[in-house]
XYZ file of C-alpha atoms in Angstrom:
690
model
C -71.044 65.217 103.884
C -68.290 64.584 101.495
C -67.072 68.136 101.537
C -65.266 67.670 104.746
C -62.818 65.223 102.851
C -62.709 67.124 99.660
C -59.757 69.520 100.470
C -57.824 66.676 101.844
C -58.299 64.464 98.649
C -57.574 67.451 96.487
C -54.170 68.102 98.282
C -53.161 64.731 97.483
C -54.017 65.141 93.811
C -57.464 63.305 93.989
C -60.381 64.289 91.715
C -64.171 63.878 92.185
C -66.908 64.300 89.629
C -69.956 64.919 91.794
C -71.007 68.010 93.836
C -69.686 67.628 97.293
C -72.098 68.736 100.119
C -71.637 69.674 103.740
C -73.859 70.488 106.629
C -73.130 72.855 109.522
C -74.723 71.631 112.782
C -75.737 74.037 115.641
C -74.619 73.500 119.304
C -75.915 70.608 121.162
C -79.504 70.717 122.517
C -80.419 73.494 119.915
C -83.105 73.085 117.257
C -80.672 72.304 114.475
C -78.093 70.039 116.525
C -78.603 66.979 114.177
C -79.557 65.821 110.811
C -81.907 62.939 109.949
C -81.938 60.703 106.962
C -84.649 58.414 106.088
C -84.126 55.221 103.901
C -86.909 52.917 102.303
C -86.096 49.316 101.731
C -87.972 47.181 99.182
C -87.547 43.748 97.861
C -87.373 42.746 94.289
C -87.240 39.337 92.759
C -84.893 39.938 89.773
C -82.973 42.631 87.810
C -86.105 43.692 86.095
C -87.861 43.932 89.608
C -85.109 46.310 90.646
C -85.762 48.491 87.538
C -89.553 48.449 88.417
C -88.853 49.660 91.800
C -86.840 52.481 90.533
C -89.739 53.382 88.308
C -92.335 53.140 91.070
C -90.486 55.397 93.322
C -90.319 58.097 90.774
C -86.384 57.417 90.160
C -84.674 56.682 86.967
C -84.498 53.305 85.230
C -81.720 53.733 82.713
C -80.725 51.314 79.678
C -77.805 52.310 77.311
C -76.596 50.737 73.954
C -74.036 50.077 73.094
C -72.421 50.950 76.482
C -71.070 53.689 78.359
C -67.525 53.492 77.249
C -67.885 54.521 73.668
C -65.661 55.462 70.840
C -65.592 58.947 69.572
C -68.352 59.676 67.016
C -70.193 56.418 67.725
C -73.892 57.024 68.539
C -75.112 55.968 71.940
C -78.805 55.689 72.847
C -80.109 56.141 76.287
C -83.637 55.118 77.639
C -84.800 56.765 80.812
C -88.063 55.301 82.268
C -89.493 57.216 85.163
C -92.831 58.363 86.671
C -91.237 61.698 87.357
C -91.205 64.275 84.511
C -87.962 64.777 82.687
C -87.016 68.535 82.485
C -83.742 68.158 80.522
C -80.741 66.070 79.660
C -77.575 68.388 79.610
C -74.311 67.546 78.224
C -71.189 68.381 80.178
C -69.442 69.666 77.024
C -72.124 71.025 74.735
C -70.090 72.438 72.019
C -68.512 68.853 71.744
C -71.698 66.722 72.205
C -74.505 65.952 69.939
C -77.752 65.065 71.744
C -81.132 64.859 70.940
C -84.539 63.558 72.277
C -85.557 60.644 70.124
C -89.109 60.058 71.141
C -91.177 58.902 74.085
C -92.541 55.531 74.682
C -95.205 54.327 76.731
C -94.855 54.061 80.587
C -92.815 57.163 80.760
C -89.791 55.836 78.823
C -87.647 58.707 77.022
C -85.265 57.915 74.379
C -82.180 60.050 73.808
C -79.252 59.971 71.128
C -75.969 61.418 71.732
C -72.437 61.313 70.106
C -69.451 62.620 71.828
C -66.400 64.333 70.272
C -64.421 65.006 73.437
C -62.081 62.089 74.514
C -62.176 60.960 78.278
C -65.022 61.523 80.772
C -68.238 62.960 79.703
C -71.471 63.656 81.674
C -74.945 63.776 80.973
C -77.043 65.570 83.772
C -80.676 64.378 83.928
C -82.995 67.018 85.547
C -86.263 65.513 86.604
C -89.012 65.438 89.419
C -88.828 68.098 92.073
C -85.485 69.778 91.738
C -83.729 66.368 91.379
C -80.953 65.176 89.226
C -78.810 62.346 88.130
C -75.648 61.925 86.288
C -74.774 59.543 83.549
C -71.074 59.156 83.208
C -69.576 58.090 79.942
C -66.019 57.603 78.794
C -65.198 58.314 75.168
C -62.042 56.516 73.560
C -60.555 56.683 70.281
C -62.072 54.212 67.572
C -61.870 50.630 68.542
C -59.696 49.728 65.671
C -57.201 52.321 66.723
C -57.148 50.986 70.329
C -56.608 47.474 69.265
C -53.595 48.301 67.054
C -52.185 51.050 69.352
C -51.955 48.598 72.355
C -50.085 45.685 70.310
C -47.603 48.613 68.893
C -47.093 49.948 72.260
C -46.311 46.539 73.906
C -43.628 45.995 71.348
C -42.082 49.471 71.331
C -42.449 50.187 75.080
C -42.860 46.978 77.169
C -40.166 44.491 75.848
C -36.677 44.163 77.227
C -33.980 43.531 74.681
C -30.533 42.936 76.279
C -28.879 39.676 75.606
C -26.768 40.181 78.604
C -29.865 40.002 80.933
C -31.774 36.609 81.943
C -34.840 38.256 81.133
C -34.036 39.240 77.596
C -37.228 39.298 75.512
C -39.537 39.776 78.441
C -42.602 42.007 78.137
C -42.769 43.671 81.436
C -44.475 46.609 83.255
C -44.662 50.238 81.925
C -44.868 52.825 84.478
C -47.156 55.602 83.155
C -46.631 57.858 85.940
C -42.931 58.023 85.695
C -42.840 56.943 81.962
C -40.139 54.085 82.371
C -40.164 50.428 81.837
C -39.857 48.442 84.945
C -37.787 45.181 85.145
C -36.596 42.631 87.595
C -33.642 45.013 88.312
C -35.873 48.133 88.603
C -38.965 46.976 90.477
C -40.512 50.181 92.020
C -41.633 47.862 94.884
C -43.505 45.457 92.496
C -43.351 41.729 93.453
C -41.238 39.509 91.166
C -44.027 37.649 89.722
C -45.771 40.823 88.549
C -42.720 41.662 86.546
C -41.570 38.434 84.880
C -44.124 35.618 85.516
C -47.920 34.849 86.264
C -50.784 36.596 84.660
C -49.166 40.115 84.422
C -46.095 39.126 82.410
C -47.673 36.245 80.455
C -50.724 37.962 79.106
C -48.905 40.498 76.961
C -47.451 38.289 74.160
C -50.565 36.206 73.525
C -52.619 39.587 72.877
C -50.018 40.697 70.341
C -50.191 37.522 68.663
C -53.889 37.262 68.564
C -54.076 40.869 67.237
C -51.810 39.920 64.397
C -54.086 37.231 63.163
C -56.419 40.079 61.943
C -53.866 42.853 61.409
C -50.437 41.260 60.648
C -47.391 43.342 61.248
C -43.897 42.039 60.725
C -42.315 43.967 63.491
C -44.917 42.699 66.106
C -44.823 39.294 64.864
C -40.867 39.385 65.148
C -41.212 40.629 68.655
C -43.322 37.709 69.659
C -40.864 35.344 68.309
C -38.062 37.000 69.913
C -39.846 36.550 73.254
C -40.480 32.865 72.529
C -36.975 32.272 71.473
C -35.179 34.260 74.206
C -37.409 34.083 77.352
C -39.687 31.243 76.864
C -38.193 27.954 75.418
C -35.764 26.420 77.763
C -36.270 29.087 80.363
C -39.900 30.020 81.283
C -40.852 26.837 79.649
C -39.137 23.405 79.709
C -38.297 22.110 76.268
C -39.551 18.836 74.909
C -36.229 17.190 75.964
C -36.318 18.300 79.609
C -37.394 16.351 82.576
C -41.058 17.622 82.360
C -41.547 18.359 78.705
C -43.445 21.438 77.911
C -43.896 22.266 81.603
C -44.318 26.097 82.565
C -42.486 27.468 85.513
C -44.733 29.532 87.998
C -43.949 32.333 90.385
C -41.642 33.825 91.419
C -40.002 33.672 88.008
C -38.096 31.060 85.759
C -34.623 32.160 87.072
C -35.528 31.743 90.775
C -37.127 28.340 90.039
C -34.361 27.038 87.789
C -31.711 28.060 90.366
C -33.459 26.768 93.361
C -32.069 23.838 95.329
C -34.171 21.267 97.513
C -33.281 23.149 100.478
C -34.377 26.517 99.161
C -37.794 28.029 99.329
C -39.210 25.208 101.474
C -38.277 22.656 98.801
C -40.111 24.726 96.010
C -38.155 23.237 93.161
C -39.562 22.426 89.826
C -42.515 24.625 90.515
C -44.442 23.865 87.401
C -47.725 23.080 89.053
C -49.505 26.373 88.773
C -52.357 25.631 86.438
C -52.932 29.466 85.587
C -49.747 29.714 83.581
C -50.484 27.172 81.151
C -53.434 28.220 79.076
C -51.658 31.679 78.393
C -48.971 29.814 76.627
C -51.538 27.598 74.917
C -53.136 30.794 73.546
C -49.958 32.281 72.406
C -48.713 29.060 70.433
C -52.163 28.558 68.789
C -52.294 32.353 67.693
C -48.850 31.969 66.432
C -49.798 28.752 64.552
C -52.699 30.732 62.852
C -50.300 33.500 61.836
C -48.034 30.771 60.500
C -50.940 29.239 58.580
C -52.335 32.438 57.185
C -48.947 34.359 56.609
C -46.118 31.763 56.372
C -43.497 34.304 55.088
C -44.046 36.539 58.421
C -42.639 33.802 60.883
C -39.111 32.635 61.099
C -38.670 30.996 64.471
C -41.104 27.896 64.053
C -43.379 26.947 61.203
C -47.059 26.308 61.549
C -46.568 22.606 62.625
C -44.018 23.637 65.106
C -46.335 26.151 66.737
C -49.285 23.724 66.630
C -47.136 20.986 68.325
C -46.120 23.510 70.815
C -49.717 24.358 71.723
C -50.641 20.741 71.954
C -47.814 19.774 74.188
C -48.381 22.703 76.594
C -52.049 21.916 76.741
C -51.356 18.353 77.660
C -48.906 19.435 80.273
C -51.549 21.627 81.760
C -53.587 18.562 82.699
C -50.698 16.462 83.482
C -48.008 18.037 85.869
C -49.979 20.163 88.191
C -51.807 17.107 89.488
C -49.089 14.790 89.419
C -46.550 17.055 91.295
C -48.889 18.880 93.652
C -52.373 17.474 93.453
C -53.379 20.754 91.908
C -56.156 19.709 89.502
C -56.621 21.681 86.268
C -60.207 20.337 86.416
C -61.482 21.961 89.493
C -61.025 25.628 88.704
C -61.657 27.970 85.805
C -58.487 29.292 84.123
C -58.104 32.372 81.985
C -57.656 31.565 78.291
C -58.362 27.842 78.673
C -61.504 28.179 76.233
C -58.973 28.196 73.379
C -58.244 24.561 74.108
C -61.604 23.703 72.464
C -60.339 25.443 69.263
C -56.999 23.685 69.484
C -58.825 20.223 69.510
C -60.832 21.274 66.366
C -57.596 22.356 64.627
C -55.985 19.127 65.480
C -58.680 17.071 63.934
C -58.635 19.333 60.899
C -55.146 18.742 60.203
C -55.389 14.965 60.664
C -53.578 14.768 64.200
C -56.305 12.510 65.382
C -54.528 10.723 68.214
C -53.315 13.873 69.742
C -56.886 15.433 69.353
C -58.627 12.481 70.973
C -56.214 12.700 73.949
C -56.713 16.304 74.384
C -60.617 15.933 73.820
C -60.556 13.557 76.716
C -58.939 16.138 79.140
C -61.031 18.920 78.074
C -64.436 16.887 78.093
C -63.404 15.461 81.607
C -63.328 19.243 82.917
C -66.650 20.240 81.274
C -68.255 17.227 82.803
C -66.938 18.140 86.152
C -68.377 21.601 85.995
C -71.690 20.443 84.691
C -72.231 17.149 86.589
C -70.495 18.055 90.031
C -71.762 21.459 90.616
C -68.654 23.059 92.067
C -68.595 26.402 93.653
C -68.387 28.701 90.632
C -67.243 31.754 92.672
C -64.186 29.911 93.830
C -60.856 30.378 92.029
C -57.499 31.513 93.630
C -59.602 32.894 96.496
C -62.871 31.842 98.107
C -64.622 34.632 96.195
C -62.515 35.347 93.133
C -64.802 35.594 89.901
C -62.059 35.285 87.405
C -63.481 32.140 85.715
C -66.558 33.066 84.069
C -64.975 33.075 80.629
C -64.244 29.647 81.297
C -67.418 28.479 82.649
C -69.250 30.123 79.776
C -67.058 28.207 77.470
C -67.920 24.953 79.252
C -71.583 25.775 78.886
C -71.349 26.598 75.123
C -69.377 23.272 74.447
C -72.085 21.276 76.402
C -74.915 22.881 74.522
C -73.334 22.152 71.211
C -72.500 18.636 72.001
C -76.041 17.936 72.968
C -76.874 18.485 69.315
C -74.412 15.812 68.171
C -75.720 12.364 67.381
C -72.415 10.785 68.423
C -71.740 12.793 71.495
C -68.839 11.648 73.658
C -69.423 14.113 76.636
C -71.155 12.249 79.566
C -73.876 14.855 80.517
C -77.497 14.944 80.588
C -79.599 17.694 79.101
C -81.230 18.713 82.213
C -77.979 19.090 83.981
C -76.554 21.152 81.093
C -79.631 23.420 81.350
C -79.061 23.919 84.992
C -75.494 24.731 84.641
C -75.841 26.992 81.825
C -78.240 29.259 83.864
C -76.304 28.887 87.033
C -72.945 30.073 85.513
C -74.627 32.844 83.719
C -76.482 34.042 86.811
C -73.235 34.027 88.782
C -71.328 35.824 85.957
C -73.996 38.550 85.810
C -73.975 39.068 89.610
C -70.402 40.091 89.656
C -70.816 42.985 87.243
C -73.024 46.150 87.364
C -76.018 46.458 85.049
C -78.221 49.100 86.824
C -75.697 51.728 87.525
C -75.340 54.407 84.793
C -71.701 55.007 84.876
C -68.770 53.575 82.717
C -66.855 52.171 85.617
C -69.828 49.931 86.789
C -72.024 49.222 83.735
C -70.954 45.811 82.344
C -67.914 45.967 84.741
C -66.680 42.918 86.891
C -64.910 44.346 90.082
C -62.807 47.438 89.387
C -63.132 47.374 85.753
C -60.225 44.729 85.531
C -59.701 42.106 82.815
C -62.580 39.806 83.590
C -65.018 42.581 82.613
C -64.194 41.866 79.032
C -63.372 38.203 79.467
C -66.489 37.061 81.305
C -68.387 39.713 79.217
C -67.628 37.505 76.087
C -69.806 34.623 77.487
C -72.900 36.866 78.189
C -72.803 38.342 74.667
C -72.284 34.864 73.065
C -75.244 33.623 75.183
C -77.531 36.356 73.741
C -76.390 35.834 70.181
C -76.709 32.266 69.913
C -78.951 30.809 72.841
C -81.038 33.349 74.822
C -84.833 33.128 74.159
C -84.863 36.869 74.924
C -81.548 37.979 73.798
C -81.806 41.710 74.072
C -80.862 42.217 77.820
C -77.851 40.033 77.248
C -76.840 41.841 74.113
C -77.060 45.156 76.117
C -75.039 43.830 78.964
C -72.554 41.654 77.005
C -71.664 44.444 74.622
C -71.242 47.175 77.590
C -68.841 44.578 78.999
C -66.788 44.220 75.810
C -66.512 48.130 75.589
C -65.854 48.808 79.426
C -62.167 48.056 79.833
C -61.048 49.975 76.824
C -61.532 53.092 79.111
C -58.427 52.002 80.814
C -56.153 52.622 77.802
C -54.353 55.856 77.904
C -54.548 57.035 74.320
C -55.026 60.236 72.413
C -53.921 62.672 69.856
C -51.566 65.661 69.850
C -54.480 67.973 70.613
C -55.421 65.879 73.868
C -51.739 65.331 74.831
C -51.916 61.555 73.949
C -53.948 60.481 76.896
C -56.791 61.177 79.462
C -55.321 59.338 82.477
C -51.509 59.879 82.080
C -50.721 62.499 79.456
C -47.696 62.534 77.154
C -46.875 61.030 74.017
C -44.677 58.281 75.663
C -47.907 56.951 77.065
C -50.076 56.860 73.977
C -51.156 53.140 73.883
C -50.343 52.332 77.443
C -53.045 51.014 79.852
C -53.956 50.573 83.464
C -54.700 47.256 85.209
C -57.891 48.342 86.712
C -59.707 51.462 88.101
C -59.790 53.299 91.392
C -63.173 54.798 91.911
C -62.520 56.891 95.022
C -61.217 60.391 94.788
C -58.039 59.177 96.223
C -57.507 55.500 96.722
C -55.017 52.593 96.525
C -54.379 49.801 94.039
C -53.229 46.100 93.897
C -49.544 47.318 93.334
C -49.378 48.956 96.723
C -49.611 52.358 95.341
C -51.824 55.294 96.483
C -53.270 57.197 93.535
C -56.077 59.620 92.441
C -59.146 58.323 90.879
C -58.731 56.586 87.597
C -56.811 53.970 85.733
C -53.709 52.340 87.750
C -50.337 53.435 86.631
C -49.400 49.747 85.701
C -51.019 47.372 83.006
C -50.780 44.235 85.103
C -53.333 41.656 83.751
C -55.410 43.917 81.577
C -54.169 42.423 78.223
C -56.056 39.265 79.388
C -59.248 41.424 78.995
C -58.070 42.925 75.731
C -57.579 39.255 74.463
C -61.060 38.625 75.525
C -62.325 41.722 73.575
C -60.758 40.276 70.488
C -62.868 37.181 70.793
C -65.885 39.366 71.390
C -65.757 42.160 68.838
C -68.644 41.984 66.352
C -71.240 44.237 64.648
C -74.647 43.251 65.785
C -78.093 44.710 64.291
C -80.785 44.073 66.882
C -84.531 44.891 66.910
C -84.373 45.740 70.505
C -87.806 46.193 72.346
C -86.667 49.404 74.042
C -84.519 51.118 71.338
C -86.017 49.628 68.010
C -83.617 48.621 65.332
C -80.169 49.499 66.702
C -76.458 48.676 65.605
C -73.985 47.667 68.128
C -70.479 48.506 66.836
C -71.273 50.785 63.890
C -73.763 53.217 62.291
C -76.958 52.105 60.821
C -79.052 53.334 58.145
C -82.553 52.130 57.317
C -84.231 53.141 54.096
C -87.748 51.400 53.370
C -86.916 47.503 53.274
C -83.250 48.018 52.968
C -80.722 48.474 55.850
C -77.051 48.967 55.957
C -74.400 49.252 58.712
C -70.773 50.156 58.607
C -68.646 47.797 60.867
C -66.455 49.846 63.381
C -66.246 47.070 65.913
C -62.465 46.936 65.825
C -62.006 43.790 63.902
C -64.785 43.972 61.232
C -64.840 40.064 61.155
C -68.096 39.178 62.667
C -71.699 40.207 61.724
C -74.972 39.396 63.397
C -78.674 40.117 62.806
C -81.014 39.573 65.785
C -84.689 40.255 64.980
C -87.391 38.258 66.717
C -86.679 34.739 65.837
C -84.177 35.722 63.043
C -80.577 35.062 63.968
C -78.047 35.589 61.136
C -74.480 34.790 61.994
C -71.768 35.841 59.382
C -68.153 35.442 60.347
C -64.695 34.887 58.829
C -61.692 33.133 59.753
C -59.419 35.893 58.432
C -59.574 39.174 56.529
C -62.650 41.267 57.191
C -65.194 43.763 55.909
C -63.556 46.796 54.222
C -63.253 49.850 56.627
C -65.793 52.378 56.031
C -68.124 50.457 53.512
C -71.567 49.031 54.605
C -72.875 45.617 54.865
C -76.280 45.857 53.052
C -79.281 43.414 53.560
C -82.925 43.606 53.139
C -85.479 42.937 55.627
C -86.125 39.556 54.353
C -82.432 38.610 54.321
C -83.019 37.647 50.580
C -79.676 39.538 49.654
C -76.800 40.385 51.761
C -73.747 42.247 50.115
C -70.525 43.599 51.425
C -67.021 44.032 50.407
C -64.112 41.876 51.773
C -60.654 43.112 52.238
C -57.586 41.073 51.883
C -55.314 41.626 54.901
C -52.374 39.500 53.939
C -49.189 41.466 53.439
C -48.874 40.039 49.994
C -51.904 40.014 48.339
C -50.733 38.216 45.489
C -49.993 35.121 47.569
C -52.587 32.339 47.177
C -55.001 32.148 49.842
C -58.855 31.823 50.616
C -60.953 33.048 53.325
C -63.570 30.807 55.111
C -66.846 32.307 55.578
C -69.323 30.711 57.886
C -72.871 31.639 57.533
C -75.870 30.338 59.774
C -79.304 31.546 60.162
C -80.263 32.275 56.609
C -84.171 31.941 56.082
C -85.459 28.972 54.368
C -84.478 28.688 50.790
C -81.614 28.158 48.454
C -78.956 30.916 47.958
C -75.884 31.630 45.684
C -72.799 33.137 46.878
C -70.666 35.070 44.382
C -67.357 36.911 44.564
C -66.882 39.691 42.084
C -69.765 38.335 40.047
C -67.720 34.972 39.399
C -69.056 31.498 39.575
C -71.617 30.934 42.377
C -71.434 28.548 45.361
C -74.683 27.335 46.806
C -75.887 27.363 50.229
C -79.196 26.534 51.817
C -81.097 28.325 54.690
C -81.288 26.922 57.990
C -79.692 27.168 61.692
C -76.726 24.917 60.888
C -73.525 26.925 60.095
C -72.204 26.368 56.500
C -68.624 27.156 55.472
C -67.638 28.338 52.157
C -64.283 29.081 50.793
C -63.740 32.539 49.039
C -60.756 32.997 46.857
C -58.852 36.224 47.699
C -55.803 35.332 45.604
C -54.523 38.527 44.066
C -57.318 40.585 45.343
C -57.073 43.807 47.466
C -60.869 43.694 47.965
C -63.573 41.288 46.765
C -67.418 42.104 46.379
C -69.422 39.346 47.896
C -73.268 38.908 47.520
C -75.441 36.339 49.044
C -78.665 36.142 47.211
C -81.757 33.851 47.437
C -82.512 32.104 44.239
C-alpha cells in the first residue's frame, strides 16, 4: 500500500522505480472491510536451495554476468530459470537497448543477451506466469577505464585544499555534490571533524590516486599526492622518524586537535596514535608511491623509491607497535582496511635485500594470520559488534595461509585442517553480508548500502574463484558483480547526459557518493536526508575503488549456465580460436577458467593495448597479444615482468616482436619473465608451445 506514502516522498524530492499500489477499504462490518495476505515459508539448506525453492514455486531464479552494474556497451547475459512460462522481457528504453533471447536450456532456463546505451538506471521487465511480472534493475556506467581515470583526476582537481595559510594545506577532503563546493574544517556543513580531515574518509583518497598512477601515470596527479605528503602528512598527521613515536599516525578528531591537546584536555587523550585503522591507509599510500618511484623515477620529487619504501616499512611496524603499547588496542584482533598490502611490502623488502626488516615485519604479519586461523575470532566483529568491514583482510589471511602450506620451509604456525576450516568460514561470512539472489544493482554483490566493502570484500571472493575453488563459477559471478557494483556510485557522464546521473552538472563529473539510499526518501551516515540514490559526499568510497584496482581483470570462463563468457570484455569464438578485448579498466590481468584449466597471465606494470584482442586456441598452445608501454618516456630503459601460471604440460617459447625466445614450462606454478619494453610504444608478445 505504498501509494499512500508516494505523494509525501515525491514532495520531498524522493523517487521510486516500481509501481505503487493502494487499496480502498469499505466501512467496518461490510464485505470488503479488510484485506488478507497469505505467506508461505519454506526452508532451504544453502544458496542453491533458495534458488530451487524459487523455481519450484513458479518464481524466477536469476543469474547475471558480469553483474548488474555494467559499463555502457558491455554485453550482459541474464539467465532466468522458472517453471512458469516467460512471455517477454521488455527493456525500459527500447531505442537505447539491444536485447535478444539467446536460447533455452533444460529445466526452464532461458538465456538473454543485453547491451545498454543509456547511462544510469535501466530496467528489464520480465512478464511471466499468470499476469505476473518482475523487474531486473541495472545501472549503466561509462567505461571502466574512464571511471578509474576520472575519479583520480577529480580528486586532484576538486577535492584537495591548497592554501599554505591553513593548517590543513594539502588535505583531500569532502566534495559536496549537492552544493558543488569543497568542504573543509572551516566549512563543515555539519560534518564531524574526523570525516573532513582524518580517519577513513580523508585518508582513503590519496592512496587511491597513488595506486591508479602505478597503471596510468600522470605528472599532475603524482605531484598532488606528494604535496599532500609534504604539507599535510609528514610531521603533522604522521610523526616523523625523529619524533617521540617514530612513524606514528594521529587518529581522530584530526592531527591539529591531537598535537595541540594537553593532558587535561579531551579526558587525557593526548598522543592519540593508537587507532589501528589509520595505519594501513598510509602503508598502502607509501607502497604505491614506492612503485611509482621504482617504475617512473623522473615523476617523483619528494622522496626516491628507497625513501618511500622506508616510510612504508616504518609505518607498518608502527601499526603493530603503538596501538598495543599505548592503549592495549591490538592490531592482531581485528581486520583493517588495506592491511593486505603488508604481505606485498614484505615480498618487496626481501626482493630489494632488506632481509632484517622483512623478517621483523613477516613475524608481525604471520602472528595476525595465526590468530585468525588458530583462535577462531568473531569474524563479524570490527569497530562494532556487527561490522563486516574486514572481509578483504580475512580473505587475504586465508590466501596467505593457503600459499604458505605449499612451501617446504613454512614459518607460519598453522595446520592444514585449521586453514581449510578458516578459509570456508571467512568465505561464508563474507558472502552472507552481500546480496546474491536479488536481481538489482544495489543488492547483487553488494555489502550493506553499496559502500566500500562491496568491492573490497568482493576481491577475496573473486580471488578464491580464480585460484582455489573446486567449482569456481558461482564465485566468479558473485565476485565480479561485487567488483562492478560500487562504480554505480560515481557521478559521471557526458555533455549529452549533463555529466552525471545522480548530481548533474559538469562540476560533479568524476565525483562519487559514499553509499546508497534505497528508500524513495531516506537518510545517510552524514546526518542528511535525501532522495533515493548515491550520498552527496564521497566519504570512504575510495577504499572501495582502491579494492577495485586490486580486482580488475578480464576473465574467460566456461560457465555451466552461460557457456563460454568473458568478464570484462567482448569475446569472439571462431572454431578452435578465441579472442577477447580487455575492457576491465586496467588491462593488466587475464585469466582463462575452463574445467580444470586455469590460466593466469598478469603484469607488474604496463598492460594490454586498448582495443586489441588477446588471442588463444582451445589447447592454449598459442597465446598472443600486444603490450603497451605506459611510461611517460618510452625511450627510458625498462622491462615488464610477466607472470604466467597454468599453461598445459609442455615446453613453451615466449617472443617479443619476434626476437630471441625465452623458455617456460607448463604447470600450475607461476613463472616470471622479464619483457624488454625499452624504446617501444608497443610490443607483440607470443607464447607458443614447441
